[in-house]
Coordinates of C-alpha atoms in Angstrom, one line a residue:
X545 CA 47.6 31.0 -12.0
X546 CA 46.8 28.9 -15.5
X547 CA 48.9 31.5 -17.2
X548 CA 51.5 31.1 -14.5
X549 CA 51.2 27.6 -15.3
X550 CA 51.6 28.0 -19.6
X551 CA 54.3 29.9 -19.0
X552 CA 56.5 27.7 -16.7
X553 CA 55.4 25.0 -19.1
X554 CA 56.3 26.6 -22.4
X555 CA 59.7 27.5 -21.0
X556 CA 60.7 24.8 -20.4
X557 CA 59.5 22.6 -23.5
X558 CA 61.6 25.1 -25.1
X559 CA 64.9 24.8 -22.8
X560 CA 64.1 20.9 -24.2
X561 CA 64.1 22.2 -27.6
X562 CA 67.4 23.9 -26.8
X563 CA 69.2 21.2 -25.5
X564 CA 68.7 19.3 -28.2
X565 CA 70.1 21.6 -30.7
X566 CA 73.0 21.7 -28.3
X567 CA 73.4 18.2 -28.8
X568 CA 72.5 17.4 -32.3
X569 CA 75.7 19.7 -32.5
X570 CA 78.1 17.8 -30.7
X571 CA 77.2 14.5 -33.7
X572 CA 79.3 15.3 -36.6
X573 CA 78.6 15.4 -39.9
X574 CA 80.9 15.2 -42.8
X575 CA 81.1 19.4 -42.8
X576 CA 83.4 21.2 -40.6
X577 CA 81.4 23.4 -38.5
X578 CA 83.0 25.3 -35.5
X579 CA 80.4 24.0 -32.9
X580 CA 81.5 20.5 -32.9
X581 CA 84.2 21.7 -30.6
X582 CA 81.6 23.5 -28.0
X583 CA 81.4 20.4 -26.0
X584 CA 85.6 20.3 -25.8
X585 CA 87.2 21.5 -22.4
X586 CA 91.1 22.5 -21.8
X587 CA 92.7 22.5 -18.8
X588 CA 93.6 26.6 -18.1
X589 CA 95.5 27.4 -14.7
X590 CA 94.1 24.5 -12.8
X591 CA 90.0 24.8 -14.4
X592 CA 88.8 23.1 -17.2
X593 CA 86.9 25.5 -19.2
X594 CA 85.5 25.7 -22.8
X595 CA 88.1 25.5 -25.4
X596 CA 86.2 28.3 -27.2
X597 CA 87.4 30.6 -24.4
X598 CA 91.4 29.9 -24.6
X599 CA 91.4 29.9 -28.7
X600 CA 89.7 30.8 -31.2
X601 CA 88.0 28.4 -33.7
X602 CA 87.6 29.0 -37.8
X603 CA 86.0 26.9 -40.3
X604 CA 89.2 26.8 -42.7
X605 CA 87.4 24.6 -45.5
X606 CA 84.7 22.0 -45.4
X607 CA 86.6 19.4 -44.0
X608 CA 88.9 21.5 -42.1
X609 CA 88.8 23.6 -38.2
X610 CA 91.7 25.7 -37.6
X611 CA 92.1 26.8 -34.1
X612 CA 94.7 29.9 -32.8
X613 CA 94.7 29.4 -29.0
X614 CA 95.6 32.7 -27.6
X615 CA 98.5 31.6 -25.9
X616 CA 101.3 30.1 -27.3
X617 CA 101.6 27.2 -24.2
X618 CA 97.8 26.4 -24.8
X619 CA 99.0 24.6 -28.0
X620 CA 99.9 20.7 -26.8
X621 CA 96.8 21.1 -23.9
X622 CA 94.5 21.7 -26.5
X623 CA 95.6 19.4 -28.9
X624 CA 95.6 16.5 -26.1
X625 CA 91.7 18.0 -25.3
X626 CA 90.7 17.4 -29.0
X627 CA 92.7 14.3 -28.9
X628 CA 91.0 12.8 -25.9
X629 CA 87.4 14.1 -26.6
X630 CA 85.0 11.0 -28.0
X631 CA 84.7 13.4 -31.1
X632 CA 87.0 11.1 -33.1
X633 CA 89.3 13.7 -34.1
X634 CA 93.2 13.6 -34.9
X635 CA 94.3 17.2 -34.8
X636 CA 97.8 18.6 -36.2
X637 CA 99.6 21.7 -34.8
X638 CA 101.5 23.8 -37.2
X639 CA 103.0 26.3 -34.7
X640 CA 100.5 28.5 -33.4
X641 CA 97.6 26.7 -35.4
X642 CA 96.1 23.9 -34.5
X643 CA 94.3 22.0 -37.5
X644 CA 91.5 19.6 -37.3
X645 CA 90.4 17.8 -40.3
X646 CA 87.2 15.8 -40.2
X647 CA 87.3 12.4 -41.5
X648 CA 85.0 11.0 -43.8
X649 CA 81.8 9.6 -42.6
X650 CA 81.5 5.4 -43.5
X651 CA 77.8 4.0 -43.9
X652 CA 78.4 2.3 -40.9
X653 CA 79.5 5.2 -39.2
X654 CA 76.5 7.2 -40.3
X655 CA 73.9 4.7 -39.3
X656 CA 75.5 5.3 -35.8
X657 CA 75.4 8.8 -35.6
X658 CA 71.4 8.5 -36.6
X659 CA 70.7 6.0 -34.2
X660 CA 72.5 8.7 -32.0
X661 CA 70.5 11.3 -33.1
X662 CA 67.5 9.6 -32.7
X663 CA 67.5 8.7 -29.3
X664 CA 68.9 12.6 -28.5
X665 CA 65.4 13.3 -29.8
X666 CA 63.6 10.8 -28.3
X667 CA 64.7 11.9 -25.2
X668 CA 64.3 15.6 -25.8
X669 CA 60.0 14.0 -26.2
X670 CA 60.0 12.6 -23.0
X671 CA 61.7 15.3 -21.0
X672 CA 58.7 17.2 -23.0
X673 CA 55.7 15.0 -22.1
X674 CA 57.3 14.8 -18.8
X675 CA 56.4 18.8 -18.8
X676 CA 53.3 18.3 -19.7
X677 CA 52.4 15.8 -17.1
X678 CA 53.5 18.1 -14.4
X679 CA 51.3 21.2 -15.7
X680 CA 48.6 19.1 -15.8
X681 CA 49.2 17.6 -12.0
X682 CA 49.5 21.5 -11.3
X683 CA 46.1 22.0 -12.8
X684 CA 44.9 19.4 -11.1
X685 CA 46.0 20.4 -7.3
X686 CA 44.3 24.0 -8.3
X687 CA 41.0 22.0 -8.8
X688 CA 41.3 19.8 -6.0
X689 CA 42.0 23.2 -3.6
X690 CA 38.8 24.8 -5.9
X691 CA 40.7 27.7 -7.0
X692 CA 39.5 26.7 -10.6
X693 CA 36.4 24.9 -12.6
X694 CA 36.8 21.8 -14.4
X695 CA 36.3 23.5 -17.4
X696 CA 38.9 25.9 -17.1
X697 CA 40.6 23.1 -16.4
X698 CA 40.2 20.9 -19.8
X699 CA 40.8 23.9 -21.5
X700 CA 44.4 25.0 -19.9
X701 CA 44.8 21.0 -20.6
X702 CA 44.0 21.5 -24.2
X703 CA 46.1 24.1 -24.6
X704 CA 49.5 22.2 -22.9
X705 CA 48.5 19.6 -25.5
X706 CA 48.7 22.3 -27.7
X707 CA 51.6 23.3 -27.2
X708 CA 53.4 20.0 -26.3
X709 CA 52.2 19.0 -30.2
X710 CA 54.0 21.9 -31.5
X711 CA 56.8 21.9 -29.5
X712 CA 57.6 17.9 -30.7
X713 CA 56.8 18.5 -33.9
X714 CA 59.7 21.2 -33.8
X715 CA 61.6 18.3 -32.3
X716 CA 60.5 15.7 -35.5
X717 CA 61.8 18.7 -37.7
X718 CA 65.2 18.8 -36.2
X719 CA 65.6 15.4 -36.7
X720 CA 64.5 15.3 -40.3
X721 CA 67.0 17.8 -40.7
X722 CA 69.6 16.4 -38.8
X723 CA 69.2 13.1 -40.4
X724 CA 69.7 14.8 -44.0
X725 CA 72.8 16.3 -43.1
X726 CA 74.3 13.1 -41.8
X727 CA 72.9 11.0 -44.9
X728 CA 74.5 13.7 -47.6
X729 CA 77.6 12.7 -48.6

């Protein structure tokens, strides 16, 4: 039951973890890098699905996404998708290939994608402690119903803390590193 308990918990600190990766890669940096587009969807025979399934997306330069949509009518749909996205991107078709060039990043601008940043992670630390409560109101029923000892207890506590250290520390990390890429210029 404890283990049970780890387990559910670990998973999903880690689904935490994930999510913010996911979302650190939707804030641009100054680099051209093909997941800024993930969170972009096109309209495709009444659907909206992710533009990474109607064309295909290349890292031309460092400043530059090229994407070949797989059919020829996808062109203007995807272009209005980037368009419309809160990405901040002005892409150009040339044909068949749609290119996206990534503006500069101002200070200002920056600043604002930290700040961003910071609260994605801040809120990647409570959706972990918020784990961590609920393992430990799990362990808690389990003594209340007697199926375990308060010192089995305090130690499957310890060892959520444990892991709930780790796992935000992973999350401080990301950060750090996310901050540095937005901060190089």
């Amino acid at each position: 039951m404890i283990e049970d308990i780890k387990k559910d918990a670990q998973s999903r600190m880690k689904k935490s973890l994930e999510a913010l990766h996911q979302n650190f890669n939707k804030i641009r940096t100054g680099r051209a890098h093909s997941s800024i587009l993930d969170a972009v969807t096109v309209e495709y025979y009444g659907g909206q699905v992710p533009l990474n399934q109607v064309a295909s997306i290349n890292v031309e330069d460092a400043r530059t996404l090229s994407v070949v949509p797989w059919e020829q009518q996808m062109v203007p749909k995807i272009e209005k998708a980037i368009m419309t996205s809160d990405l901040g991107l002005n892409p150009a078709s040339a044909g068949n290939v749609i290119r996206v060039p990534m503006p500069m990043l101002t200070e200002e601008t920056r600043k604002g994608y930290i700040k961003q940043a910071r609260q994605e992670a801040e809120h990647a630390r409570v959706a972990v402690r918020n784990v961590r409560r609920d393992a430990n109101g799990d362990l808690k029923s389990l003594l209340k119903e007697k199926e375990i000892t308060e010192d089995e207890q305090h130690q499957a506590e310890e060892a959520i803390q444990k892991l709930t250290d780790s796992i935000i520390a992973d999350i401080d990390k990301a950060l750090e590193s996310k901050e540095h890429d937005l901060m190089q210029v």
